[in-house]
Amino acid sequence: MTFAQQLAKHFREVHFGGNWTDVNLKDTLAGVDWQQATTKVQNLNTIAALVFHINYYVQAVLQVLQGSPLDASDKFSFNLPPIASEEDWQALVNKTMTEAERFAAEIERMDDAKLLADFGDGKYGNYYRNLHGIIEHTHYHLGQISLIKKLINEPNAAEAA
């Protein structure tokens, strides 16, 4: 297995399962409905906002992997379109999972040597840094989603801790 293929595997695992943390986005979102996804808990982001945010960066880097220039800005990364129905929520989840698979497939096709090349502008570091960063970013927000889900489903969980 090439190093790029190993990165793709690691990326897939955080989205679809099989990583050593035994937590992944697909299973964590299973059973979350649109009302839970849009429930505000204290001053935390909603589950829907975090899913959008995770996918925002996956989508931006996917476009680079497909040959387009980087076109993303942190200021837009939480601009979640309104989620007003289960269909809206499922569309976001499906988009996130579909683009995750496309992202992994693009990484698999990469030559390992490209991992050390500049990711567009040199100020962003190399491809490896950005691809591994996307995995770390997803794990970070997956932890938040897991905790928010627990707080929504078990309202007294915070008091018991």
PDB file of N, CA and C in Angstrom, residues 37 39-50 53 78 141 144 148:
ATOM      1  N   ALA A  37     -30.195  17.728  14.807  1.00  0.00           N
ATOM      2  CA  ALA A  37     -29.044  18.311  14.107  1.00  0.00           C
ATOM      3  C   ALA A  37     -29.024  19.832  14.200  1.00  0.00           C
ATOM      4  N   THR A  39     -30.494  21.540  16.808  1.00  0.00           N
ATOM      5  CA  THR A  39     -30.706  21.961  18.196  1.00  0.00           C
ATOM      6  C   THR A  39     -29.464  22.664  18.727  1.00  0.00           C
ATOM      7  N   LYS A  40     -29.678  23.844  19.267  1.00  0.00           N
ATOM      8  CA  LYS A  40     -28.595  24.619  19.853  1.00  0.00           C
ATOM      9  C   LYS A  40     -28.445  24.203  21.316  1.00  0.00           C
ATOM     10  N   VAL A  41     -27.247  23.799  21.700  1.00  0.00           N
ATOM     11  CA  VAL A  41     -26.929  23.456  23.086  1.00  0.00           C
ATOM     12  C   VAL A  41     -25.977  24.526  23.603  1.00  0.00           C
ATOM     13  N   GLN A  42     -26.460  25.285  24.571  1.00  0.00           N
ATOM     14  CA  GLN A  42     -25.694  26.398  25.138  1.00  0.00           C
ATOM     15  C   GLN A  42     -25.116  27.252  24.015  1.00  0.00           C
ATOM     16  N   ASN A  43     -23.827  27.544  24.054  1.00  0.00           N
ATOM     17  CA  ASN A  43     -23.233  28.386  23.011  1.00  0.00           C
ATOM     18  C   ASN A  43     -22.427  27.565  22.003  1.00  0.00           C
ATOM     19  N   LEU A  44     -22.705  26.261  21.932  1.00  0.00           N
ATOM     20  CA  LEU A  44     -21.984  25.380  21.016  1.00  0.00           C
ATOM     21  C   LEU A  44     -22.580  25.458  19.611  1.00  0.00           C
ATOM     22  N   ASN A  45     -21.791  25.070  18.629  1.00  0.00           N
ATOM     23  CA  ASN A  45     -22.320  24.936  17.275  1.00  0.00           C
ATOM     24  C   ASN A  45     -23.314  23.786  17.253  1.00  0.00           C
ATOM     25  N   THR A  46     -24.218  23.808  16.307  1.00  0.00           N
ATOM     26  CA  THR A  46     -25.138  22.685  16.145  1.00  0.00           C
ATOM     27  C   THR A  46     -24.417  21.544  15.425  1.00  0.00           C
ATOM     28  N   ILE A  47     -24.975  20.357  15.508  1.00  0.00           N
ATOM     29  CA  ILE A  47     -24.431  19.215  14.773  1.00  0.00           C
ATOM     30  C   ILE A  47     -24.424  19.525  13.279  1.00  0.00           C
ATOM     31  N   ALA A  48     -25.514  20.087  12.780  1.00  0.00           N
ATOM     32  CA  ALA A  48     -25.599  20.416  11.352  1.00  0.00           C
ATOM     33  C   ALA A  48     -24.500  21.403  10.949  1.00  0.00           C
ATOM     34  N   ALA A  49     -24.264  22.410  11.769  1.00  0.00           N
ATOM     35  CA  ALA A  49     -23.220  23.396  11.453  1.00  0.00           C
ATOM     36  C   ALA A  49     -21.848  22.739  11.414  1.00  0.00           C
ATOM     37  N   LEU A  50     -21.594  21.799  12.320  1.00  0.00           N
ATOM     38  CA  LEU A  50     -20.304  21.112  12.346  1.00  0.00           C
ATOM     39  C   LEU A  50     -20.135  20.183  11.149  1.00  0.00           C
ATOM     40  N   HIS A  53     -19.363  22.395   8.282  1.00  0.00           N
ATOM     41  CA  HIS A  53     -18.000  22.905   8.446  1.00  0.00           C
ATOM     42  C   HIS A  53     -16.958  21.857   8.049  1.00  0.00           C
ATOM     43  N   PHE A  78     -18.772  28.236   8.166  1.00  0.00           N
ATOM     44  CA  PHE A  78     -19.941  27.914   8.991  1.00  0.00           C
ATOM     45  C   PHE A  78     -21.233  28.484   8.387  1.00  0.00           C
ATOM     46  N   HIS A 141     -13.742  17.749  15.169  1.00  0.00           N
ATOM     47  CA  HIS A 141     -15.160  18.110  15.161  1.00  0.00           C
ATOM     48  C   HIS A 141     -16.072  16.900  15.380  1.00  0.00           C
ATOM     49  N   GLN A 144     -16.663  16.797  18.975  1.00  0.00           N
ATOM     50  CA  GLN A 144     -17.680  17.776  19.365  1.00  0.00           C
ATOM     51  C   GLN A 144     -19.077  17.260  19.043  1.00  0.00           C
ATOM     52  N   ILE A 148     -22.133  16.746  21.685  1.00  0.00           N
ATOM     53  CA  ILE A 148     -23.396  17.474  21.511  1.00  0.00           C
ATOM     54  C   ILE A 148     -24.552  16.485  21.376  1.00  0.00           C
TER      55      ILE A 148
END
